[in-house]
Structures are given as C-alpha cells and as structure tokens.
PDB file of C-alpha atoms in Angstrom:
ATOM      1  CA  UNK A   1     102.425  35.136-101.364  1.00  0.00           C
ATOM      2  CA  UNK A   2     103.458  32.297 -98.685  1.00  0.00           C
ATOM      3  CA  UNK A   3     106.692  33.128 -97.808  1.00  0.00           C
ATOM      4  CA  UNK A   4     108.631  30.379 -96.603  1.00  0.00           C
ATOM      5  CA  UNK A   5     108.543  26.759 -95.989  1.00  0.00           C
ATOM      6  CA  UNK A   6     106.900  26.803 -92.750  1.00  0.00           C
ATOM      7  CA  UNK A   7     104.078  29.010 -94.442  1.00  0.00           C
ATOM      8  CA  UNK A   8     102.770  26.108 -96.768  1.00  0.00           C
ATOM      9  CA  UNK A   9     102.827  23.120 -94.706  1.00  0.00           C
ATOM     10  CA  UNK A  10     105.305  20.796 -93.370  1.00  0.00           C
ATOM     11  CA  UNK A  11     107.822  19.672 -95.922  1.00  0.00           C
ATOM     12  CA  UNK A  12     109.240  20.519 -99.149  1.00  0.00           C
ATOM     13  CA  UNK A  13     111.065  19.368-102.370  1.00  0.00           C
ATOM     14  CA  UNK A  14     114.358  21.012-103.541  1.00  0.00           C
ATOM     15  CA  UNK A  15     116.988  21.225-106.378  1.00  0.00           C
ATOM     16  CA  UNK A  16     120.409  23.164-105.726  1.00  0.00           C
ATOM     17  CA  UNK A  17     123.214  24.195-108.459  1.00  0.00           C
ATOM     18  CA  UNK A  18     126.714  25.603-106.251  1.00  0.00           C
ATOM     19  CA  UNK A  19     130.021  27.515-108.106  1.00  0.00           C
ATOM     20  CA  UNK A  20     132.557  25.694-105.781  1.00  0.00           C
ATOM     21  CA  UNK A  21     136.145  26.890-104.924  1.00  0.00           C
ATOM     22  CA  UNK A  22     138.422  24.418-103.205  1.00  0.00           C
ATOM     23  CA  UNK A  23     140.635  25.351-100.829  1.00  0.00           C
ATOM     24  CA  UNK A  24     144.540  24.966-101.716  1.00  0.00           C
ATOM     25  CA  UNK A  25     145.530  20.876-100.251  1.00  0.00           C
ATOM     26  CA  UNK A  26     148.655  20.163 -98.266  1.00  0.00           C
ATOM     27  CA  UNK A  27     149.321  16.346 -98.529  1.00  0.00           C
ATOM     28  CA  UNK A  28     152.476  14.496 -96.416  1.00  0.00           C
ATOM     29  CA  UNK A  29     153.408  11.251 -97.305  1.00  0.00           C
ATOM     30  CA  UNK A  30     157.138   9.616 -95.998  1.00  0.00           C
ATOM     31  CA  UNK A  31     158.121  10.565 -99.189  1.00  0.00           C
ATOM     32  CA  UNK A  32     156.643  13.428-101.533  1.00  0.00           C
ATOM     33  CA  UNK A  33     155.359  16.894 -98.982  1.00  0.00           C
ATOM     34  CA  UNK A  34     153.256  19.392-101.617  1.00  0.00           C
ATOM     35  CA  UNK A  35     149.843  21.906-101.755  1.00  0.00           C
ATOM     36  CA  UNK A  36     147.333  21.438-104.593  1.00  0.00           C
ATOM     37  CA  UNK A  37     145.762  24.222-106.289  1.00  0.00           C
ATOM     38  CA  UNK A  38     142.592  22.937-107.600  1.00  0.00           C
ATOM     39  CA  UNK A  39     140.477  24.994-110.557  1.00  0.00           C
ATOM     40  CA  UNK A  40     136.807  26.421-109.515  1.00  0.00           C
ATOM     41  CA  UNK A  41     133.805  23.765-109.990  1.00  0.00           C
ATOM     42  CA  UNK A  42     130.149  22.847-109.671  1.00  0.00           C
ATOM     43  CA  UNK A  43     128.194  20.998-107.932  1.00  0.00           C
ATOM     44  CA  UNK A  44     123.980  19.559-107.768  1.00  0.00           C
ATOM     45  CA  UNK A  45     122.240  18.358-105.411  1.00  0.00           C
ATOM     46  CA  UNK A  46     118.501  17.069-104.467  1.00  0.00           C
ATOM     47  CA  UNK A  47     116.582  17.957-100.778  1.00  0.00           C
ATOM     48  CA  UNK A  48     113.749  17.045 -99.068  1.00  0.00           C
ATOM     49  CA  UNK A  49     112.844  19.211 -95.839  1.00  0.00           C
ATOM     50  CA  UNK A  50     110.866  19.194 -93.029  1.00  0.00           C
ATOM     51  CA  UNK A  51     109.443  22.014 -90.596  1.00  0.00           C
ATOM     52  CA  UNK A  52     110.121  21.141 -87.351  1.00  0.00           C
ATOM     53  CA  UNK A  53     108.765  24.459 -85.443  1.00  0.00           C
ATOM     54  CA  UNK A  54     108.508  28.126 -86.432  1.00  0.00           C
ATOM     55  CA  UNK A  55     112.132  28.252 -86.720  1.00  0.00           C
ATOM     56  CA  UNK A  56     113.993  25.150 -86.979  1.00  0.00           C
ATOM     57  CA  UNK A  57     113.708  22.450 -90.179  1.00  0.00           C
ATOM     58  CA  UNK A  58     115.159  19.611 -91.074  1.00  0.00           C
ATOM     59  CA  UNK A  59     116.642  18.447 -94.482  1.00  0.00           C
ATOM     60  CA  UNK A  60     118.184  15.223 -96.148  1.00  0.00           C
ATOM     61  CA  UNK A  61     120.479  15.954 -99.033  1.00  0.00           C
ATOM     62  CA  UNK A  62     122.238  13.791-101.820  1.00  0.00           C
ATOM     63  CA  UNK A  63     124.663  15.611-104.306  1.00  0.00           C
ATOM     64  CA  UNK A  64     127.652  15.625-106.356  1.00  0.00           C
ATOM     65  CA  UNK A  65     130.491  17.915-106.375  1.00  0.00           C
ATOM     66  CA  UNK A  66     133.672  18.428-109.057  1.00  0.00           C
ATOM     67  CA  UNK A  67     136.860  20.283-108.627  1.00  0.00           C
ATOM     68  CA  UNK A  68     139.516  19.613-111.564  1.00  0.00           C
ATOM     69  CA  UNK A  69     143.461  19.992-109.832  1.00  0.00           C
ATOM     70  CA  UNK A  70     145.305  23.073-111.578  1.00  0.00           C
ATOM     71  CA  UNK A  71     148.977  22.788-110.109  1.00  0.00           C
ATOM     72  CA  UNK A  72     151.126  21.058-107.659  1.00  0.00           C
ATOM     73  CA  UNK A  73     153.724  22.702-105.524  1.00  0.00           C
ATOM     74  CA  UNK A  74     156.944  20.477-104.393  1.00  0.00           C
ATOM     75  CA  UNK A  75     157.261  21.364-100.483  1.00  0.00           C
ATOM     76  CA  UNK A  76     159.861  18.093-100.282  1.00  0.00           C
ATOM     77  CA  UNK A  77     161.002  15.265-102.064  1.00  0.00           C
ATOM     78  CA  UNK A  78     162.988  12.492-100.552  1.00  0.00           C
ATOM     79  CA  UNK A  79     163.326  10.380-103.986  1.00  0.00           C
ATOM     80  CA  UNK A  80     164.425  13.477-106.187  1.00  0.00           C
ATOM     81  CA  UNK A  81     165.177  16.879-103.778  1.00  0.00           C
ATOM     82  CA  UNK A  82     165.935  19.240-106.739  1.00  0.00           C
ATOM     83  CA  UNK A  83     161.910  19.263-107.240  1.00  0.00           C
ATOM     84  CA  UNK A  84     161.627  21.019-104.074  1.00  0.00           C
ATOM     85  CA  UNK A  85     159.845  23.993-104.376  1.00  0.00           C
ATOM     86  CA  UNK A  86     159.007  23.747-107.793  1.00  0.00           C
ATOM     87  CA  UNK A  87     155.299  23.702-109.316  1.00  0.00           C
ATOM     88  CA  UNK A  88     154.148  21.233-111.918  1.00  0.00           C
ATOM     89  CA  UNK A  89     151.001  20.568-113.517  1.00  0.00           C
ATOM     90  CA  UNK A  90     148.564  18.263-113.232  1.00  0.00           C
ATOM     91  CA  UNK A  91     145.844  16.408-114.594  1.00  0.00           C
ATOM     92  CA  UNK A  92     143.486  15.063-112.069  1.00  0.00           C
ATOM     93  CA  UNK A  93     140.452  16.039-110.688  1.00  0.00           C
ATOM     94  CA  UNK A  94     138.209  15.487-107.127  1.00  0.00           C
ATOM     95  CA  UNK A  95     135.012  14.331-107.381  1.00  0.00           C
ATOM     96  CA  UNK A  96     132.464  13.267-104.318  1.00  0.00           C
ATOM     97  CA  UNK A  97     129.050  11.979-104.074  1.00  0.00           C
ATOM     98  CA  UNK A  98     127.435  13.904-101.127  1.00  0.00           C
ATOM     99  CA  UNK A  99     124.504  12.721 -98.315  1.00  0.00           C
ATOM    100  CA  UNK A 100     124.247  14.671 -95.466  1.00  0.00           C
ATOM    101  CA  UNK A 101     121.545  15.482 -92.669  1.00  0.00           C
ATOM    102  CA  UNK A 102     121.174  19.416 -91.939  1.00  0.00           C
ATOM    103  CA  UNK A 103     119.154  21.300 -89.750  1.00  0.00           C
ATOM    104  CA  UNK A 104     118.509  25.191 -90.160  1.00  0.00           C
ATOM    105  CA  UNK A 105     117.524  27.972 -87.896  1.00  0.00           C
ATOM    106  CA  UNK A 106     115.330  30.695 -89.764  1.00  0.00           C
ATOM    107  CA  UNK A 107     115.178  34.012 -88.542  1.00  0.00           C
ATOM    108  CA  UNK A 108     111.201  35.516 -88.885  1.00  0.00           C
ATOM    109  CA  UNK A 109     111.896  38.823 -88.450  1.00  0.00           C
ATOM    110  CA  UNK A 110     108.479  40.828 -88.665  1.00  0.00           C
ATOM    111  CA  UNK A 111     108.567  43.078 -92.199  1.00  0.00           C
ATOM    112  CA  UNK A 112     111.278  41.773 -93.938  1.00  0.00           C
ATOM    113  CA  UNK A 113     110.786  40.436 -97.175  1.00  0.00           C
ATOM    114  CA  UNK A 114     113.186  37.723 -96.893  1.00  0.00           C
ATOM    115  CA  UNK A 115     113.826  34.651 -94.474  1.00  0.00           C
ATOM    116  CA  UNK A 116     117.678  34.504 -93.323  1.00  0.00           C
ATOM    117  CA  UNK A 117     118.657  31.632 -91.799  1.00  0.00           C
ATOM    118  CA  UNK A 118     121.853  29.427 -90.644  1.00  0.00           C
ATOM    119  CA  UNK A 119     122.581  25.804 -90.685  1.00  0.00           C
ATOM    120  CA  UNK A 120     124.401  22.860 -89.756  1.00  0.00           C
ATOM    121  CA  UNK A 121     124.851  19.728 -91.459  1.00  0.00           C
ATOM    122  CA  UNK A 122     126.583  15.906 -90.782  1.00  0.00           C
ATOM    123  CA  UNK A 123     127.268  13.414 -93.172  1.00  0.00           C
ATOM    124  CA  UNK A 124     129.782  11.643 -95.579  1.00  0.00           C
ATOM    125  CA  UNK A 125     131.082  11.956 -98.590  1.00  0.00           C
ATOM    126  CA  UNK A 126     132.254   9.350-101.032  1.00  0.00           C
ATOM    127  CA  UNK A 127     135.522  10.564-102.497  1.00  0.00           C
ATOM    128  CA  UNK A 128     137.338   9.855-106.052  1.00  0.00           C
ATOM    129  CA  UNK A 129     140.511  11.182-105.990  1.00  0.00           C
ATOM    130  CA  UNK A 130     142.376  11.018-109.540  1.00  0.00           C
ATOM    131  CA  UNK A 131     145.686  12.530-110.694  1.00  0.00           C
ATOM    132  CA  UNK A 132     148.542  12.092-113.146  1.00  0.00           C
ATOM    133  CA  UNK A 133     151.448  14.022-111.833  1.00  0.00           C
ATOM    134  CA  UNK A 134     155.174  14.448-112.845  1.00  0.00           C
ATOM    135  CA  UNK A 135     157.493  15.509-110.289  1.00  0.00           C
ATOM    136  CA  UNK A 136     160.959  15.337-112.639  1.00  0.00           C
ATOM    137  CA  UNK A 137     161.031  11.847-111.974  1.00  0.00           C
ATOM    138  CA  UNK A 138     162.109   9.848-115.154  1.00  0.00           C
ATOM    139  CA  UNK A 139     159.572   7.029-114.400  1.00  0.00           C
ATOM    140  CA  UNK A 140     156.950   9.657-114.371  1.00  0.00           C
ATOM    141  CA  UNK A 141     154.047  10.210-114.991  1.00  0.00           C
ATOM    142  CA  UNK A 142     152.617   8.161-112.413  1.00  0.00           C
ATOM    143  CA  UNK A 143     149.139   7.613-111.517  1.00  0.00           C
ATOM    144  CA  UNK A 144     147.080   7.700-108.310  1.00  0.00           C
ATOM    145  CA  UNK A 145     143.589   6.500-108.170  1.00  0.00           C
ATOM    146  CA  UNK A 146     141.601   6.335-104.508  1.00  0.00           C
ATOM    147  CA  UNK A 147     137.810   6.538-103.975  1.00  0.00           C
ATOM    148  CA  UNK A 148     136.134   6.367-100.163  1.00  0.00           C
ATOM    149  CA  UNK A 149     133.716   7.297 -97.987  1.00  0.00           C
ATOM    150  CA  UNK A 150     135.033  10.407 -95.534  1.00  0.00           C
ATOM    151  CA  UNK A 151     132.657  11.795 -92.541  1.00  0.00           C
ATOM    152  CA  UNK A 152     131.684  15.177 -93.584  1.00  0.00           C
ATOM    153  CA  UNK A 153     130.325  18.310 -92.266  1.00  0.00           C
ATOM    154  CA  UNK A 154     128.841  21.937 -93.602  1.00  0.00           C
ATOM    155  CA  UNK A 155     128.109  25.623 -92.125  1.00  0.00           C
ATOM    156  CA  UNK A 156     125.456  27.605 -94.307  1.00  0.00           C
ATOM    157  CA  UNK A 157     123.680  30.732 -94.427  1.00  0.00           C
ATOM    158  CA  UNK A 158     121.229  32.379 -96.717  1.00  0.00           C
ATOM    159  CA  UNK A 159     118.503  33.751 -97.361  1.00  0.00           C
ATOM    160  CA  UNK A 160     114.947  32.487 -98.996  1.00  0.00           C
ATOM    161  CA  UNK A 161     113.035  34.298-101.106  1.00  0.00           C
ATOM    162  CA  UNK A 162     109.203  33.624-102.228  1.00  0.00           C
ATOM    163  CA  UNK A 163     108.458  33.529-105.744  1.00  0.00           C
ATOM    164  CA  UNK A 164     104.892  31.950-106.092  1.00  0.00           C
ATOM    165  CA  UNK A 165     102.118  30.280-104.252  1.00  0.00           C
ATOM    166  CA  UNK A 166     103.822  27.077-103.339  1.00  0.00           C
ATOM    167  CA  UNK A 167     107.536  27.694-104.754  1.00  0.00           C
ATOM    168  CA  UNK A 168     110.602  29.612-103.127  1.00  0.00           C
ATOM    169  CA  UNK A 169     114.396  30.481-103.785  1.00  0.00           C
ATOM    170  CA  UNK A 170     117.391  30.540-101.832  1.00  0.00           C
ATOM    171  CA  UNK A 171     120.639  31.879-101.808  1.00  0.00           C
ATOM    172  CA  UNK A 172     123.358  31.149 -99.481  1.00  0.00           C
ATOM    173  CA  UNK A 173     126.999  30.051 -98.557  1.00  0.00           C
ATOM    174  CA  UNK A 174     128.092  26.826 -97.613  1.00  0.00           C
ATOM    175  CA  UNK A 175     131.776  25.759 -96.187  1.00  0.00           C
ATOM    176  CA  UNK A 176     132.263  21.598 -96.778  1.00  0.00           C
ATOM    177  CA  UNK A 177     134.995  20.241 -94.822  1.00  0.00           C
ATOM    178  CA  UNK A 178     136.022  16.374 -95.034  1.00  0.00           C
ATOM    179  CA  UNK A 179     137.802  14.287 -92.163  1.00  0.00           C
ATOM    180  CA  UNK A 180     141.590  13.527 -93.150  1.00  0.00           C
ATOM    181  CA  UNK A 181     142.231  10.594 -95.455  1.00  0.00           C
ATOM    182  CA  UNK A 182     144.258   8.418 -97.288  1.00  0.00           C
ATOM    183  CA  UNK A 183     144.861   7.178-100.483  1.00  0.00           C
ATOM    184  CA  UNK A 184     147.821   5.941-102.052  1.00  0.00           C
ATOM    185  CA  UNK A 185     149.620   6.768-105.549  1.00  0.00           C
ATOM    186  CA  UNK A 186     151.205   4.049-108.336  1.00  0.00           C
ATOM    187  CA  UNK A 187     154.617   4.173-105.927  1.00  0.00           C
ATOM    188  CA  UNK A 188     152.702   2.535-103.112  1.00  0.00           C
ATOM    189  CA  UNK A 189     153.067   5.963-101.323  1.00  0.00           C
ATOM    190  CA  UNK A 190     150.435   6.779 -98.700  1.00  0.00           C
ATOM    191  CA  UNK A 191     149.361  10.508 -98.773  1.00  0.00           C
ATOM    192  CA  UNK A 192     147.178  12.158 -95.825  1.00  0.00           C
ATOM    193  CA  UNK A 193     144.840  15.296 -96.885  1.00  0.00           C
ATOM    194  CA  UNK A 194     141.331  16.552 -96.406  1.00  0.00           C
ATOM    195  CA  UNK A 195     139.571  18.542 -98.768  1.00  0.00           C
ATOM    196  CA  UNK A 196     137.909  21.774 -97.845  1.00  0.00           C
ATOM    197  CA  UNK A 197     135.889  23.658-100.018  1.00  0.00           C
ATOM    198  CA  UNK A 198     133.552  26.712-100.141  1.00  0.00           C
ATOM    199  CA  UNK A 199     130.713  27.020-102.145  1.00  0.00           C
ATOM    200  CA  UNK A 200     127.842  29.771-103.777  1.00  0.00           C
ATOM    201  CA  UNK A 201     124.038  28.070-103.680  1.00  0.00           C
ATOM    202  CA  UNK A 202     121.568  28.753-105.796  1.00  0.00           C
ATOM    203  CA  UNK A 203     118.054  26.739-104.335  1.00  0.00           C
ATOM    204  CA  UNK A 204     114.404  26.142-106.060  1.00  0.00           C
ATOM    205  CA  UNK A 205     112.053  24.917-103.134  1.00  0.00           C
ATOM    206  CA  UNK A 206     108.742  23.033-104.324  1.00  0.00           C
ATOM    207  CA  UNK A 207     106.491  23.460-101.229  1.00  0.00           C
ATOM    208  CA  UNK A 208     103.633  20.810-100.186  1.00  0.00           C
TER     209      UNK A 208
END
C-alpha cells in the first residue's frame, strides 16, 4: 500500500473533523476586567495539498470552528464593584470561518509504518463573537455582537496512516492562536482579547 502523499503523486484532497478546547479569555476594557470559560467544540474543514520534495508539502485550508461560552468571571468592575470576583453565566458562543496556508515537514523514517510530521500554518480568521451577559447590573442583560477578520496562526503534529491504494488518515494536534482584537458590547464598551484554542484532528486524504 502507498503510504503517504508523496507516494501517489503530487497533490491531494482532504476532509478534517477537530474536538476543540478553548483556552480560558482574559478581556480589559476601561470598564468591565473578566476571564471566559468557554465549553469544548468542533470544528470542519476542507484541504488541498501539494508535495513539494520528499519531505516538505504544502496545503491550503478553509474551515469552521465553534466554541459555546460556559461562565464569566468578574476580575473588576468600575460601574458596579460588588461583582468583582464573582462568576456569572453566559449565553454566547465564538464562532470563526478559517483559511490558512500551512506547510509540513514529514519525517520518512525507514520501517515505520507511519509518517510523523510537524507543521506550520499563516492565515486569518473571520471572527463572530456573540454573548448575552449579566453582571448584577439592573439594565442587564446586555448584548455584544462583533464579527472580523483576525491574522491567525497554527503549530501541528501527527501522524498519517495508509489505508488503501490512493486514500490515507491522519491524526494530529493543532494549537490556533488569533492576533488581539476588539469588539465592543451594547454599553459602547471596547473589550481587547484573543482567542486561543487547542484542538484533536481527525484527517481523510484522497490522493491523485
């Protein structure tokens, strides 16, 4: 059986499911200081690669990634202090359409069954951040609605495995960090974040 993707020519097709943790959220704002605990998601995406010598390839990727926000922790509180270091919950979620540009070094090590390899990967990510939140103040709940495009960039590592003449899967890790931004709530409040998360990667390479 072919093993890998620089053993049946030089491109292939992909589809990728991920289990996605994201990593707690400290926001500031002149105003409201807190962390956000978001609840594990998913995410999908589509690749096409390209071999560009024995070990390094290339790949394009476009995906979509969901993380709904569990709980929201008062650090400080300028309009109402007695919130301070209380949690509340929240109904909100982050959501982000994904394309990035990657490149991978594959190990061929002679025997084993299995292709490690490592990766980089550049691109942005256009971010809807959504959230009803209630922080004791009597005018609450308020609203907070933002959606942008953030420059984005990923670490991964894996492993492919061959399962047929011309098909192969991988498994792997993948850290997703965004740049900081800003988005503002239904006060007029501007908050400053990024969002970091860490994913599990499940791959099914079509090879040509």
């Amino acid at each position: 059986v072919p093993a890998f993707a620089g053993s049946f020519g030089i491109g292939y097709l992909g589809l990728r499911g991920s289990y996605v943790t994201a990593e707690d959220q400290a926001t500031t704002s002149s105003v409201i200081d807190d962390q956000r605990t978001f609840k594990d998601g998913w995410g999908v995406t589509g690749f096409m690669g390209f071999v560009i010598d024995e070990a390094l390839r290339g790949e394009i990727e476009a995906g979509y990634r969901i993380n709904n926000i569990e709980k929201v922790r008062v650090d400080r509180n300028a309009l109402l202090p007695a919130s301070a270091g209380n949690e509340f919950n929240v109904d909100g979620q982050v959501d982000m359409g994904l394309a990035m540009v990657n490149l991978y070094y594959d190990f061929h090590i002679e025997g084993l069954p299995v292709l490690p390899w490592v990766g980089v990967g550049v691109g942005g990510g256009h971010v809807n951040y959504q959230f009803i939140y209630d922080y004791g103040d009597p005018l609450a709940p308020a609203m907070a609605d933002a959606s942008d495009w953030q420059f984005a960039y990923q670490l991964m590592a894996g492993v492919t495995v061959p399962v047929g003449q011309s098909t192969s899967m991988s498994l792997g890790y993948r850290y997703f960090k965004t740049e900081e931004m800003v988005f503002t709530d239904a006060y007029a409040n501007e908050f400053r974040t990024d969002l970091t998360n860490q994913s599990l990667d499940v791959g099914l390479q079509f090879h040509l």
